[in-house]
Short mmCIF file of C-alpha atoms in Angstrom, two decimals:
data_model
loop_
_atom_site.label_atom_id
_atom_site.label_comp_id
_atom_site.label_asym_id
_atom_site.label_seq_id
_atom_site.Cartn_x
_atom_site.Cartn_y
_atom_site.Cartn_z
CA MET A 27 -40.59 -9.11 -2.37
CA ARG A 28 -37.26 -9.85 -4.17
CA LEU A 29 -34.55 -11.14 -2.06
CA PRO A 30 -30.95 -9.83 -2.22
CA LEU A 31 -28.76 -11.75 -4.55
CA CYS A 32 -26.52 -13.49 -1.84
CA LEU A 33 -29.79 -14.21 0.31
CA ALA A 34 -31.67 -15.58 -2.49
CA PHE A 35 -28.81 -17.82 -3.48
CA SER A 36 -28.23 -19.05 0.03
CA THR A 37 -31.85 -19.87 0.37
CA ALA A 38 -31.89 -21.84 -2.88
CA ILE A 39 -28.74 -23.71 -2.07
CA ALA A 40 -29.82 -24.53 1.36
CA SER A 41 -32.92 -26.14 -0.03
CA LEU A 42 -30.92 -28.16 -2.70
CA LEU A 43 -28.17 -29.42 -0.40
CA GLY A 44 -29.88 -29.62 2.88
CA THR A 45 -27.53 -27.37 4.66
CA LEU A 46 -27.99 -26.86 8.28
CA PRO A 47 -28.81 -23.54 9.75
CA ARG A 48 -26.15 -21.86 11.91
CA GLY A 49 -26.06 -22.96 15.38
CA ALA A 50 -27.81 -26.27 14.79
CA SER A 51 -26.18 -29.28 16.34
CA ALA A 52 -24.37 -31.81 14.26
CA GLN A 53 -26.16 -35.26 14.39
CA ILE A 54 -23.22 -37.46 13.40
CA ALA A 55 -21.77 -37.39 17.02
CA ALA A 56 -21.72 -40.87 17.86
CA PRO A 57 -18.65 -43.07 16.80
CA VAL A 58 -18.64 -43.57 13.25
CA ARG A 59 -17.76 -46.98 11.64
CA VAL A 60 -15.37 -47.21 8.96
CA GLU A 61 -13.76 -50.26 7.58
CA SER A 62 -10.80 -50.37 10.11
CA GLY A 63 -12.96 -49.62 13.22
CA LEU A 64 -14.77 -46.91 15.10
CA LEU A 65 -13.87 -43.18 14.86
CA SER A 66 -14.99 -40.34 17.27
CA GLY A 67 -14.81 -36.64 15.92
CA VAL A 68 -15.06 -33.17 17.51
CA SER A 69 -17.33 -30.22 17.14
CA GLY A 70 -16.16 -27.44 14.69
CA SER A 71 -16.30 -23.83 15.96
CA ASP A 72 -19.99 -24.01 14.58
CA PRO A 73 -21.66 -26.86 16.41
CA SER A 74 -23.42 -27.89 13.21
CA VAL A 75 -20.15 -28.97 11.82
CA ARG A 76 -18.40 -32.28 12.96
CA VAL A 77 -14.59 -32.61 12.32
CA TYR A 78 -12.59 -35.94 12.01
CA LYS A 79 -8.78 -35.13 11.91
CA GLY A 80 -6.05 -37.35 11.46
CA VAL A 81 -7.87 -40.43 10.04
CA PRO A 82 -5.48 -43.03 8.57
CA PHE A 83 -6.25 -44.00 5.10
CA ALA A 84 -3.22 -46.30 4.68
CA ARG A 85 -0.50 -48.13 6.70
CA PRO A 86 2.42 -45.80 7.90
CA PRO A 87 4.90 -46.21 4.72
CA ILE A 88 7.96 -46.73 7.00
CA GLY A 89 10.65 -49.47 7.02
CA GLU A 90 10.07 -51.90 4.40
CA LEU A 91 6.95 -50.11 3.24
CA ARG A 92 9.07 -46.97 2.40
CA TRP A 93 8.94 -46.55 -1.45
CA ARG A 94 6.01 -49.16 -1.98
CA PRO A 95 2.51 -48.39 -2.85
CA PRO A 96 0.33 -47.46 0.12
CA GLN A 97 -1.15 -50.50 1.92
CA PRO A 98 -4.59 -50.66 3.51
CA THR A 99 -4.85 -49.68 7.25
CA ALA A 100 -4.80 -52.20 9.99
CA HIS A 101 -7.87 -52.69 12.17
CA TRP A 102 -7.92 -51.09 15.44
CA ASP A 103 -9.90 -51.98 18.72
CA GLY A 104 -12.15 -49.58 20.57
CA VAL A 105 -12.84 -46.10 19.55
CA ARG A 106 -9.96 -44.11 17.81
CA LYS A 107 -10.15 -40.43 18.67
CA ALA A 108 -9.84 -38.32 15.40
CA ASP A 109 -9.47 -34.92 17.28
CA ARG A 110 -6.11 -33.61 15.93
CA PHE A 111 -4.25 -33.51 12.59
CA GLY A 112 -1.99 -36.28 11.81
CA PRO A 113 1.80 -35.29 10.90
CA SER A 114 2.44 -33.78 7.71
CA ALA A 115 4.76 -35.40 5.30
CA MET A 116 8.55 -35.11 5.67
CA GLN A 117 9.75 -31.67 4.15
CA PRO A 118 11.87 -28.81 4.97
CA ASP A 119 10.40 -26.22 7.25
CA THR A 120 10.76 -23.16 5.13
CA GLY A 121 8.37 -21.02 7.24
CA ALA A 122 6.46 -18.11 5.75
CA PHE A 123 7.92 -16.50 2.85
CA GLY A 124 6.93 -14.05 -0.02
CA PRO A 125 3.17 -13.70 -0.35
CA TRP A 126 2.69 -17.18 1.65
CA THR A 127 1.95 -16.23 5.33
CA ARG A 128 1.53 -18.54 8.07
CA GLU A 129 -2.18 -19.36 7.01
CA PHE A 130 -0.74 -20.88 3.80
CA ILE A 131 2.02 -23.10 5.34
CA PHE A 132 1.83 -26.28 7.40
CA GLY A 133 2.27 -25.78 11.14
CA ASN A 134 2.48 -29.14 12.84
CA GLU A 135 5.05 -31.98 13.19
CA VAL A 136 6.40 -33.75 10.09
CA SER A 137 6.97 -37.56 9.98
CA GLU A 138 7.36 -40.31 7.35
CA ASP A 139 4.20 -41.63 9.06
CA CYS A 140 1.97 -39.09 7.37
CA LEU A 141 -0.88 -40.82 5.45
CA TYR A 142 -3.84 -39.22 7.10
CA LEU A 143 -6.86 -37.29 6.03
CA ASN A 144 -9.44 -34.94 7.68
CA ILE A 145 -13.24 -34.50 7.21
CA TRP A 146 -15.68 -31.84 7.88
CA THR A 147 -19.37 -32.70 7.71
CA ALA A 148 -22.56 -31.01 8.62
CA ALA A 149 -24.81 -34.04 7.64
CA GLN A 150 -27.48 -34.74 10.05
CA ASP A 151 -27.08 -38.47 9.46
CA ALA A 152 -25.36 -41.18 7.13
CA LYS A 153 -28.15 -41.13 4.77
CA ALA A 154 -27.69 -37.53 3.73
CA LYS A 155 -25.59 -38.35 0.57
CA ARG A 156 -23.95 -34.97 0.34
CA PRO A 157 -21.53 -34.18 -2.42
CA VAL A 158 -17.77 -34.54 -1.32
CA LEU A 159 -14.89 -32.09 -2.18
CA VAL A 160 -11.45 -33.72 -1.78
CA TYR A 161 -8.73 -31.17 -1.77
CA ILE A 162 -5.15 -31.81 -2.72
CA HIS A 163 -2.68 -29.53 -1.48
CA GLY A 164 -0.02 -27.58 -3.33
CA GLY A 165 3.72 -27.19 -2.56
CA GLY A 166 5.61 -28.27 -5.63
CA PHE A 167 5.44 -32.07 -4.49
CA SER A 168 8.10 -31.19 -1.90
CA GLY A 169 5.88 -29.31 0.61
CA GLY A 170 2.51 -28.77 1.94
CA SER A 171 -0.15 -30.38 4.28
CA GLY A 172 -3.79 -31.17 4.44
CA GLU A 173 -3.74 -29.19 7.90
CA VAL A 174 -2.99 -25.89 6.40
CA ALA A 175 -5.37 -23.13 7.85
CA VAL A 176 -6.86 -21.86 4.80
CA TYR A 177 -8.08 -25.48 3.85
CA ASP A 178 -10.36 -25.48 6.99
CA GLY A 179 -13.44 -27.21 5.38
CA GLU A 180 -15.91 -25.83 8.01
CA GLU A 181 -17.64 -23.01 5.77
CA LEU A 182 -17.95 -25.31 2.80
CA ALA A 183 -19.54 -28.14 5.03
CA LYS A 184 -21.96 -25.39 6.22
CA LYS A 185 -22.83 -24.95 2.49
CA GLY A 186 -23.60 -28.55 1.96
CA LEU A 187 -20.44 -30.37 1.15
CA ILE A 188 -18.44 -33.11 2.75
CA VAL A 189 -14.95 -31.68 2.83
CA VAL A 190 -11.79 -33.91 2.80
CA THR A 191 -8.20 -32.85 2.87
CA ILE A 192 -5.43 -35.37 2.34
CA ASN A 193 -1.67 -35.72 2.96
CA TYR A 194 0.61 -37.66 0.53
CA ARG A 195 4.34 -38.44 0.35
CA LEU A 196 6.55 -35.76 -0.73
CA GLY A 197 9.99 -35.24 -2.27
CA ALA A 198 12.25 -38.18 -2.41
CA LEU A 199 9.93 -40.13 -0.13
CA GLY A 200 6.97 -39.65 -2.45
CA PHE A 201 8.76 -39.74 -5.76
CA LEU A 202 12.00 -41.45 -5.91
CA THR A 203 12.59 -43.46 -8.93
CA HIS A 204 15.37 -46.10 -9.00
CA PRO A 205 16.19 -49.03 -10.98
CA GLU A 206 16.15 -51.43 -7.88
CA LEU A 207 12.82 -50.06 -7.03
CA THR A 208 11.47 -50.66 -10.52
CA ARG A 209 12.79 -54.27 -10.47
CA GLU A 210 11.27 -55.08 -7.22
CA SER A 211 7.82 -53.64 -8.27
CA ASP A 212 5.03 -56.15 -9.35
CA HIS A 213 4.23 -53.42 -12.05
CA TYR A 214 7.81 -52.94 -12.98
CA ALA A 215 7.47 -49.25 -11.97
CA SER A 216 8.76 -46.88 -9.47
CA GLY A 217 8.18 -43.31 -8.33
CA ASN A 218 4.77 -41.62 -8.17
CA TYR A 219 4.28 -43.04 -4.56
CA GLY A 220 2.79 -39.72 -3.42
CA LEU A 221 0.23 -40.00 -6.39
CA LEU A 222 -0.60 -43.55 -5.50
CA ASP A 223 -1.20 -42.24 -1.88
CA GLN A 224 -3.76 -39.84 -3.46
CA VAL A 225 -5.46 -42.78 -5.15
CA ALA A 226 -5.49 -44.63 -1.96
CA ALA A 227 -7.08 -41.76 -0.30
CA LEU A 228 -9.86 -41.72 -2.88
CA GLN A 229 -10.53 -45.56 -2.64
CA TRP A 230 -10.85 -44.93 1.11
CA ILE A 231 -13.18 -42.46 0.52
CA ARG A 232 -15.31 -44.39 -1.78
CA LYS A 233 -15.57 -47.16 0.63
CA ASN A 234 -16.26 -45.03 3.88
CA ILE A 235 -17.53 -41.49 3.17
CA ALA A 236 -21.01 -42.72 3.25
CA ALA A 237 -20.65 -43.07 6.99
CA PHE A 238 -20.09 -39.28 7.31
CA GLY A 239 -23.13 -38.48 5.27
CA GLY A 240 -21.25 -38.30 1.79
CA ASP A 241 -22.13 -39.52 -1.39
CA PRO A 242 -19.40 -41.86 -3.02
CA GLY A 243 -21.09 -41.28 -6.27
CA ARG A 244 -20.53 -37.46 -6.22
CA VAL A 245 -16.81 -36.80 -5.58
CA ALA A 246 -14.90 -33.86 -6.82
CA ILE A 247 -11.17 -33.68 -6.61
CA ALA A 248 -9.68 -30.19 -6.41
CA GLY A 249 -6.23 -28.77 -5.93
CA GLN A 250 -4.11 -25.81 -6.31
CA SER A 251 -0.56 -25.69 -7.88
CA ALA A 252 0.93 -29.05 -7.30
CA GLY A 253 -2.48 -30.18 -6.30
CA ALA A 254 -3.81 -29.01 -9.56
CA VAL A 255 -1.24 -30.99 -11.31
CA SER A 256 -2.29 -34.04 -9.41
CA VAL A 257 -5.70 -33.43 -10.58
CA HIS A 258 -4.80 -33.30 -14.11
CA LEU A 259 -2.83 -36.72 -13.63
CA LEU A 260 -5.48 -38.39 -11.60
CA THR A 261 -7.64 -37.43 -14.68
CA ALA A 262 -5.30 -39.23 -16.94
CA SER A 263 -4.52 -42.31 -14.71
CA PRO A 264 -6.34 -45.64 -15.16
CA LEU A 265 -5.93 -46.45 -11.54
CA ALA A 266 -8.25 -43.30 -10.57
CA ARG A 267 -11.04 -44.47 -12.98
CA GLY A 268 -14.37 -44.18 -11.32
CA LEU A 269 -13.11 -42.60 -8.01
CA PHE A 270 -14.36 -39.10 -8.86
CA GLN A 271 -17.00 -37.47 -10.88
CA ARG A 272 -15.71 -33.92 -11.12
CA ALA A 273 -12.37 -32.13 -11.36
CA ILE A 274 -11.13 -28.65 -10.15
CA ALA A 275 -7.58 -27.50 -11.10
CA GLU A 276 -6.45 -24.06 -9.64
CA SER A 277 -3.29 -22.56 -11.20
CA GLY A 278 -1.96 -25.71 -12.49
CA PHE A 279 -3.28 -26.10 -16.04
CA GLY A 280 -0.86 -26.34 -19.07
CA PRO A 281 0.42 -29.09 -21.67
CA ALA A 282 0.42 -31.98 -19.21
CA ARG A 283 3.50 -33.61 -20.93
CA TYR A 284 5.51 -31.08 -19.14
CA PHE A 285 4.32 -32.02 -15.71
CA THR A 286 6.06 -35.41 -15.86
CA GLY A 287 9.71 -36.85 -16.40
CA THR A 288 10.57 -40.05 -18.14
CA ARG A 289 11.44 -43.06 -16.14
CA ASP A 290 14.91 -43.36 -17.54
CA SER A 291 15.91 -39.88 -16.59
CA ALA A 292 14.18 -40.13 -13.23
CA GLU A 293 16.06 -43.43 -12.49
CA GLN A 294 19.36 -41.76 -13.33
CA ASN A 295 18.46 -39.14 -10.89
CA GLY A 296 17.52 -41.74 -8.25
CA VAL A 297 20.81 -43.36 -8.61
CA LYS A 298 22.71 -40.02 -8.17
CA PHE A 299 20.66 -39.16 -5.19
CA ALA A 300 21.52 -42.53 -3.50
CA ARG A 301 25.11 -42.04 -4.24
CA GLN A 302 24.92 -38.45 -2.53
CA LYS A 303 23.43 -40.03 0.58
CA GLY A 304 26.24 -42.64 0.64
CA ALA A 305 23.80 -45.70 0.06
CA ARG A 306 25.14 -48.45 -2.22
CA THR A 307 22.11 -50.45 -2.12
CA LEU A 308 18.35 -49.92 -1.99
CA LYS A 309 18.62 -51.69 1.56
CA GLU A 310 20.99 -49.18 2.77
CA LEU A 311 18.73 -46.41 1.33
CA ARG A 312 15.78 -47.57 3.16
CA ALA A 313 17.70 -47.84 6.46
CA LEU A 314 18.59 -44.19 6.38
CA PRO A 315 16.70 -41.79 8.84
CA ALA A 316 13.85 -40.03 6.91
CA ALA A 317 15.17 -36.64 7.86
CA GLU A 318 18.35 -37.35 5.89
CA LEU A 319 16.27 -37.87 2.65
CA ILE A 320 14.54 -34.34 2.72
CA SER A 321 17.17 -32.54 0.87
CA ALA A 322 18.71 -33.27 -2.48
CA GLY A 323 21.68 -32.08 -4.19
CA PRO A 324 22.06 -29.61 -7.16
CA GLY A 325 20.11 -30.62 -10.24
CA ILE A 326 17.84 -33.18 -8.51
CA ARG A 327 14.09 -32.50 -8.02
CA PHE A 328 11.36 -35.21 -7.36
CA GLY A 329 8.06 -35.13 -9.04
CA PRO A 330 5.87 -37.19 -11.09
CA VAL A 331 7.20 -39.56 -13.64
CA VAL A 332 5.73 -41.46 -16.72
CA ASP A 333 6.14 -44.87 -14.81
CA GLY A 334 4.09 -47.30 -16.96
CA TYR A 335 1.63 -47.89 -14.12
CA PHE A 336 0.04 -44.80 -12.44
CA LEU A 337 0.83 -43.13 -15.91
CA PRO A 338 1.02 -45.38 -18.92
CA ASP A 339 2.04 -42.50 -21.16
CA ASP A 340 2.42 -38.78 -20.54
CA ALA A 341 -0.82 -37.21 -19.83
CA GLN A 342 -1.07 -34.82 -22.84
CA THR A 343 -0.52 -37.74 -25.15
CA MET A 344 -3.31 -39.78 -23.42
CA PHE A 345 -5.70 -36.91 -23.44
CA GLU A 346 -4.93 -36.35 -27.17
CA LYS A 347 -5.96 -40.03 -27.75
CA GLY A 348 -9.09 -39.62 -25.74
CA ARG A 349 -7.85 -41.66 -22.85
CA ARG A 350 -9.02 -39.84 -19.93
CA ASN A 351 -11.47 -40.10 -16.82
CA ASP A 352 -13.82 -37.86 -18.66
CA VAL A 353 -15.48 -35.78 -16.02
CA PRO A 354 -16.65 -32.16 -15.84
CA THR A 355 -13.63 -29.87 -15.42
CA LEU A 356 -13.19 -26.55 -13.78
CA ILE A 357 -9.77 -24.80 -14.33
CA GLY A 358 -8.28 -21.32 -13.99
CA ILE A 359 -5.42 -19.00 -13.11
CA ASN A 360 -4.83 -15.89 -10.93
CA ALA A 361 -3.99 -12.45 -12.42
CA ASP A 362 -0.62 -12.20 -10.91
CA GLU A 363 0.70 -15.82 -10.69
CA GLY A 364 4.25 -14.73 -11.05
CA SER A 365 4.23 -11.86 -8.29
CA SER A 366 6.30 -13.89 -5.76
CA ASN A 367 9.25 -12.87 -7.94
CA SER A 368 10.71 -9.70 -6.47
CA ALA A 369 11.36 -8.23 -10.02
CA TYR A 370 7.57 -8.90 -11.10
CA GLY A 371 6.31 -5.60 -12.71
CA LYS A 372 9.55 -3.84 -12.22
CA VAL A 373 11.25 -4.39 -15.66
CA LYS A 374 12.82 -1.44 -17.38
CA VAL A 375 12.10 -0.54 -20.98
CA ASP A 376 15.36 -1.93 -22.41
CA ALA A 377 15.00 -5.09 -20.52
CA PHE A 378 11.56 -5.48 -21.54
CA ARG A 379 12.51 -5.06 -25.28
CA SER A 380 15.35 -7.40 -24.82
CA ARG A 381 13.26 -10.16 -23.07
CA ALA A 382 10.75 -9.87 -26.02
CA ARG A 383 13.38 -10.66 -28.64
CA GLN A 384 14.55 -13.58 -26.59
CA ARG A 385 11.23 -15.16 -25.99
CA TYR A 386 9.38 -14.22 -29.31
CA GLY A 387 12.20 -14.16 -31.79
CA ASN A 388 11.13 -13.12 -35.13
CA ARG A 389 7.65 -12.28 -33.64
CA ALA A 390 9.28 -9.75 -31.22
CA GLU A 391 8.37 -6.69 -33.13
CA GLU A 392 4.76 -7.96 -33.53
CA PHE A 393 4.62 -8.38 -29.63
CA LEU A 394 6.23 -4.95 -29.10
CA LYS A 395 3.46 -3.35 -31.33
CA LEU A 396 0.87 -4.88 -29.14
CA TYR A 397 2.43 -3.88 -26.05
CA PRO A 398 4.29 -0.62 -26.80
CA VAL A 399 6.48 0.91 -23.87
CA GLU A 400 8.10 4.33 -23.71
CA SER A 401 8.89 4.53 -20.14
CA ASP A 402 10.07 2.26 -17.31
CA ALA A 403 6.63 2.64 -15.56
CA ALA A 404 4.75 1.54 -18.67
CA ALA A 405 7.29 -1.32 -19.25
CA GLY A 406 6.26 -2.84 -15.61
CA SER A 407 2.53 -2.50 -16.61
CA ALA A 408 3.05 -4.04 -20.24
CA GLU A 409 4.88 -6.94 -18.52
CA LYS A 410 2.05 -7.74 -16.10
CA ALA A 411 -0.60 -7.28 -19.06
CA ALA A 412 1.18 -9.47 -21.42
CA ASP A 413 1.55 -12.08 -18.68
CA ARG A 414 -2.09 -11.92 -17.96
CA ASP A 415 -3.08 -12.15 -21.57
CA ARG A 416 -0.82 -14.96 -22.40
CA GLY A 417 -2.28 -16.95 -19.42
CA VAL A 418 -5.90 -16.42 -20.61
CA VAL A 419 -4.92 -17.35 -24.14
CA SER A 420 -3.31 -20.56 -22.94
CA LEU A 421 -6.28 -21.56 -20.73
CA ALA A 422 -8.38 -21.27 -23.76
CA ALA A 423 -5.98 -23.34 -25.94
CA TRP A 424 -6.03 -26.05 -23.42
CA ALA A 425 -9.82 -26.03 -23.28
CA GLU A 426 -9.98 -26.02 -27.03
CA GLU A 427 -7.69 -28.90 -27.08
CA ARG A 428 -9.73 -30.70 -24.55
CA GLU A 429 -12.94 -30.14 -26.42
CA LYS A 430 -11.59 -32.23 -29.22
CA THR A 431 -11.86 -35.65 -27.17
CA ALA A 432 -13.89 -34.94 -24.06
CA LYS A 433 -17.64 -35.19 -23.96
CA SER A 434 -17.93 -33.41 -20.48
CA LYS A 435 -18.04 -29.71 -20.14
CA THR A 436 -15.15 -27.30 -19.16
CA TYR A 437 -15.50 -24.14 -17.06
CA LEU A 438 -12.65 -21.62 -17.13
CA TYR A 439 -11.91 -18.78 -14.66
CA PHE A 440 -9.58 -15.79 -14.18
CA PHE A 441 -9.32 -14.90 -10.57
CA ALA A 442 -8.47 -11.13 -10.58
CA ARG A 443 -9.09 -9.91 -6.88
CA ALA A 444 -5.93 -8.99 -4.79
CA ILE A 445 -6.25 -9.91 -1.19
CA PRO A 446 -6.29 -6.35 0.68
CA TRP A 447 -2.64 -6.10 1.90
CA PRO A 448 -1.49 -2.32 2.30
CA GLN A 449 2.12 -3.49 3.27
CA HIS A 450 2.42 -5.75 0.07
CA PRO A 451 0.37 -4.26 -2.77
CA GLU A 452 2.94 -5.75 -5.29
CA PHE A 453 1.83 -9.26 -4.70
CA GLY A 454 -1.77 -8.59 -6.26
CA ALA A 455 -3.74 -11.62 -7.03
CA PHE A 456 -0.88 -13.90 -6.24
CA HIS A 457 -0.45 -17.75 -6.78
CA THR A 458 -2.76 -19.14 -4.11
CA GLY A 459 -4.56 -16.07 -3.28
CA GLU A 460 -7.90 -17.43 -4.33
CA VAL A 461 -7.89 -20.19 -1.79
CA PRO A 462 -9.31 -18.24 1.17
CA TYR A 463 -12.22 -17.12 -1.03
CA ILE A 464 -12.98 -20.56 -2.11
CA PHE A 465 -12.99 -21.95 1.13
CA ARG A 466 -14.85 -18.80 2.55
CA ASN A 467 -11.97 -18.46 5.11
CA LEU A 468 -11.23 -14.83 5.06
CA LYS A 469 -11.32 -15.04 8.74
CA LYS A 470 -8.30 -17.01 8.83
CA LEU A 471 -6.11 -14.03 7.64
CA GLU A 472 -5.72 -10.79 9.37
CA ARG A 473 -6.43 -8.34 6.56
CA PRO A 474 -8.49 -5.22 6.06
CA TRP A 475 -11.21 -7.08 4.34
CA GLU A 476 -13.87 -5.20 2.39
CA PRO A 477 -17.59 -5.85 1.81
CA ALA A 478 -16.51 -6.81 -1.97
CA ASP A 479 -14.15 -9.45 -0.50
CA ARG A 480 -16.90 -10.90 1.56
CA LYS A 481 -19.29 -10.92 -1.29
CA LEU A 482 -16.55 -12.58 -3.59
CA ALA A 483 -15.83 -15.34 -1.07
CA ASP A 484 -19.66 -16.11 -0.80
CA ILE A 485 -19.99 -16.22 -4.60
CA VAL A 486 -16.74 -18.10 -5.45
CA SER A 487 -17.37 -20.70 -2.58
CA SER A 488 -20.97 -21.18 -3.86
CA TYR A 489 -19.64 -21.92 -7.49
CA TRP A 490 -17.27 -24.72 -5.98
CA VAL A 491 -20.10 -26.16 -4.04
CA ASN A 492 -22.47 -26.04 -6.95
CA PHE A 493 -19.84 -27.55 -9.16
CA ALA A 494 -18.89 -30.40 -6.68
CA ALA A 495 -22.76 -31.28 -6.40
CA THR A 496 -23.80 -31.24 -10.07
CA GLY A 497 -20.75 -30.71 -12.37
CA ASP A 498 -21.94 -27.13 -13.19
CA PRO A 499 -21.11 -24.01 -11.11
CA ASN A 500 -24.37 -22.18 -11.86
CA ARG A 501 -27.27 -21.60 -9.76
CA GLU A 502 -29.97 -19.00 -9.54
CA GLY A 503 -28.71 -15.78 -8.12
CA LEU A 504 -25.24 -16.19 -9.13
CA PRO A 505 -23.67 -14.39 -12.38
CA ILE A 506 -23.83 -16.81 -15.15
CA TRP A 507 -20.83 -18.72 -15.78
CA PRO A 508 -20.88 -20.19 -19.39
CA ALA A 509 -19.22 -23.46 -20.32
CA PHE A 510 -16.22 -23.27 -22.61
CA ASP A 511 -17.31 -23.15 -26.38
CA SER A 512 -14.35 -22.73 -28.82
CA LYS A 513 -16.82 -20.98 -31.14
CA GLU A 514 -17.39 -18.17 -28.75
CA PRO A 515 -14.67 -18.63 -25.99
CA ARG A 516 -15.48 -17.16 -22.73
CA LEU A 517 -14.21 -17.61 -18.98
CA MET A 518 -15.38 -16.27 -15.68
CA ARG A 519 -13.56 -13.20 -14.25
CA LEU A 520 -13.84 -13.64 -10.49
CA ASP A 521 -13.42 -10.23 -8.92
CA ALA A 522 -15.25 -7.45 -6.95
CA ALA A 523 -17.76 -7.37 -9.88
CA SER A 524 -17.67 -10.99 -11.30
CA ALA A 525 -18.90 -11.66 -14.92
CA ALA A 526 -18.15 -13.55 -17.97
CA MET A 527 -15.28 -12.18 -20.10
CA GLY A 528 -14.01 -12.84 -23.46
CA LEU A 529 -10.39 -13.40 -24.63
CA PRO A 530 -7.91 -10.64 -25.44
CA GLU A 531 -8.09 -8.99 -28.73
CA LEU A 532 -7.66 -11.18 -31.94
CA ALA A 533 -4.06 -9.95 -32.63
CA LYS A 534 -2.76 -10.88 -29.25
CA ARG A 535 -4.49 -14.14 -29.15
CA ASP A 536 -3.03 -15.15 -32.55
CA LEU A 537 0.37 -14.17 -31.28
CA PHE A 538 0.13 -16.27 -28.19
CA THR A 539 -1.50 -19.15 -29.88
CA LYS A 540 1.42 -19.27 -32.41
CA THR A 541 4.05 -19.15 -29.60
CA LEU A 542 2.29 -21.80 -27.69
CA ASN A 543 2.61 -24.21 -30.69
CA ASP A 544 6.18 -23.42 -31.47
#
């Protein structure tokens, strides 16, 4: 008798990874010993899963530790309860907006004391050596949290992973670069404190995750948006060497040199920021309440920088020279990345043609022949089609460039399934829309889910589990996902019917490749 596809796969992966059957009791219930003391966790909604929330991985970066590299946690006496999430990093409370409903937004308190991580495990004992997925939240390096509802790791833990979500410093508190900070540094570097927090979390995981049934030699880092950019930069940083063995970047690929600013320009921004806050010295800046440092004036934005320490050079240059943490990499985009823009897909014919001439210059007529429009409705559809094709071609160009210097495999995806949302069909497969499927957390959102969504969530989450475990998303019972090969470039279309797909027609590919290289 042949098992149904999903059941056959579930049986195979349970055998491979030792997943517990639903309803079994978690065995790691006694206090767990980590390097700083004893921790007690709580049961998940499924008793097979044990959850440890708000686990400190570094000292609170407050007072004199503000704008310094993270320091090891202090030892505590007795058993520390890990039963609630730690505070999120300081950030503005934007609330839900656009396609990002409350399930995608942090919901707890914010504090400068924010360096905590959360662990979900269904391992029966500390000898299980399960693969580990470390998820880095998005938010433009100015928002986000490891406690966001759609990142709940219970379902992936039931599938055999140890899931870890982390917090890291954001905005000015995480990425301020300033001449005085540079001079006081042992490495003559400033900025990137949020990225150093990520390194510290990975170091903590390497030292301690075995106590939760995890394998420190099988760690996958994953992230979406700014989290995906973080994954790219960790792949470039010598400080992260050996701390992970796989990398997953969701909606954050691209020429990595554009992810970072130069130290000189960042220092100028830092000086300008300090003046805005009325601080004449670094001491005065450190004395300001954290809440006063959340907002910055016009023209100032904080993010990663080429600091000479975490990043010796811009990541793209390092990649081109073959200087990377060479691990299997899985990356992709969603079909409607730009749909949070209220004008998405609503362009009129004249504006469509005008934008084409601005963007493509002397190639505009070539573009308009490939995407002809005669009506406003057709212009909106053509705009979406062109954006999707350009994104897919950009993915392939990135993978082809990686292929020149990396020995490990690359897997590409195009996520095309729109979350069912009768009130807002315009958002389509929006930026972040893949996350509930990856975590198999459809239940976190009140939507009219269809059987196709549940099937896709099971398939996609299984791909992520497989990749974290082995560096290859494939397993018997799943649609075959080919590794990228520039001689026959293919990527995985994740949709109601998932299957490998090729690139757009050659003329479109040539056009977009040329514009990428301009």
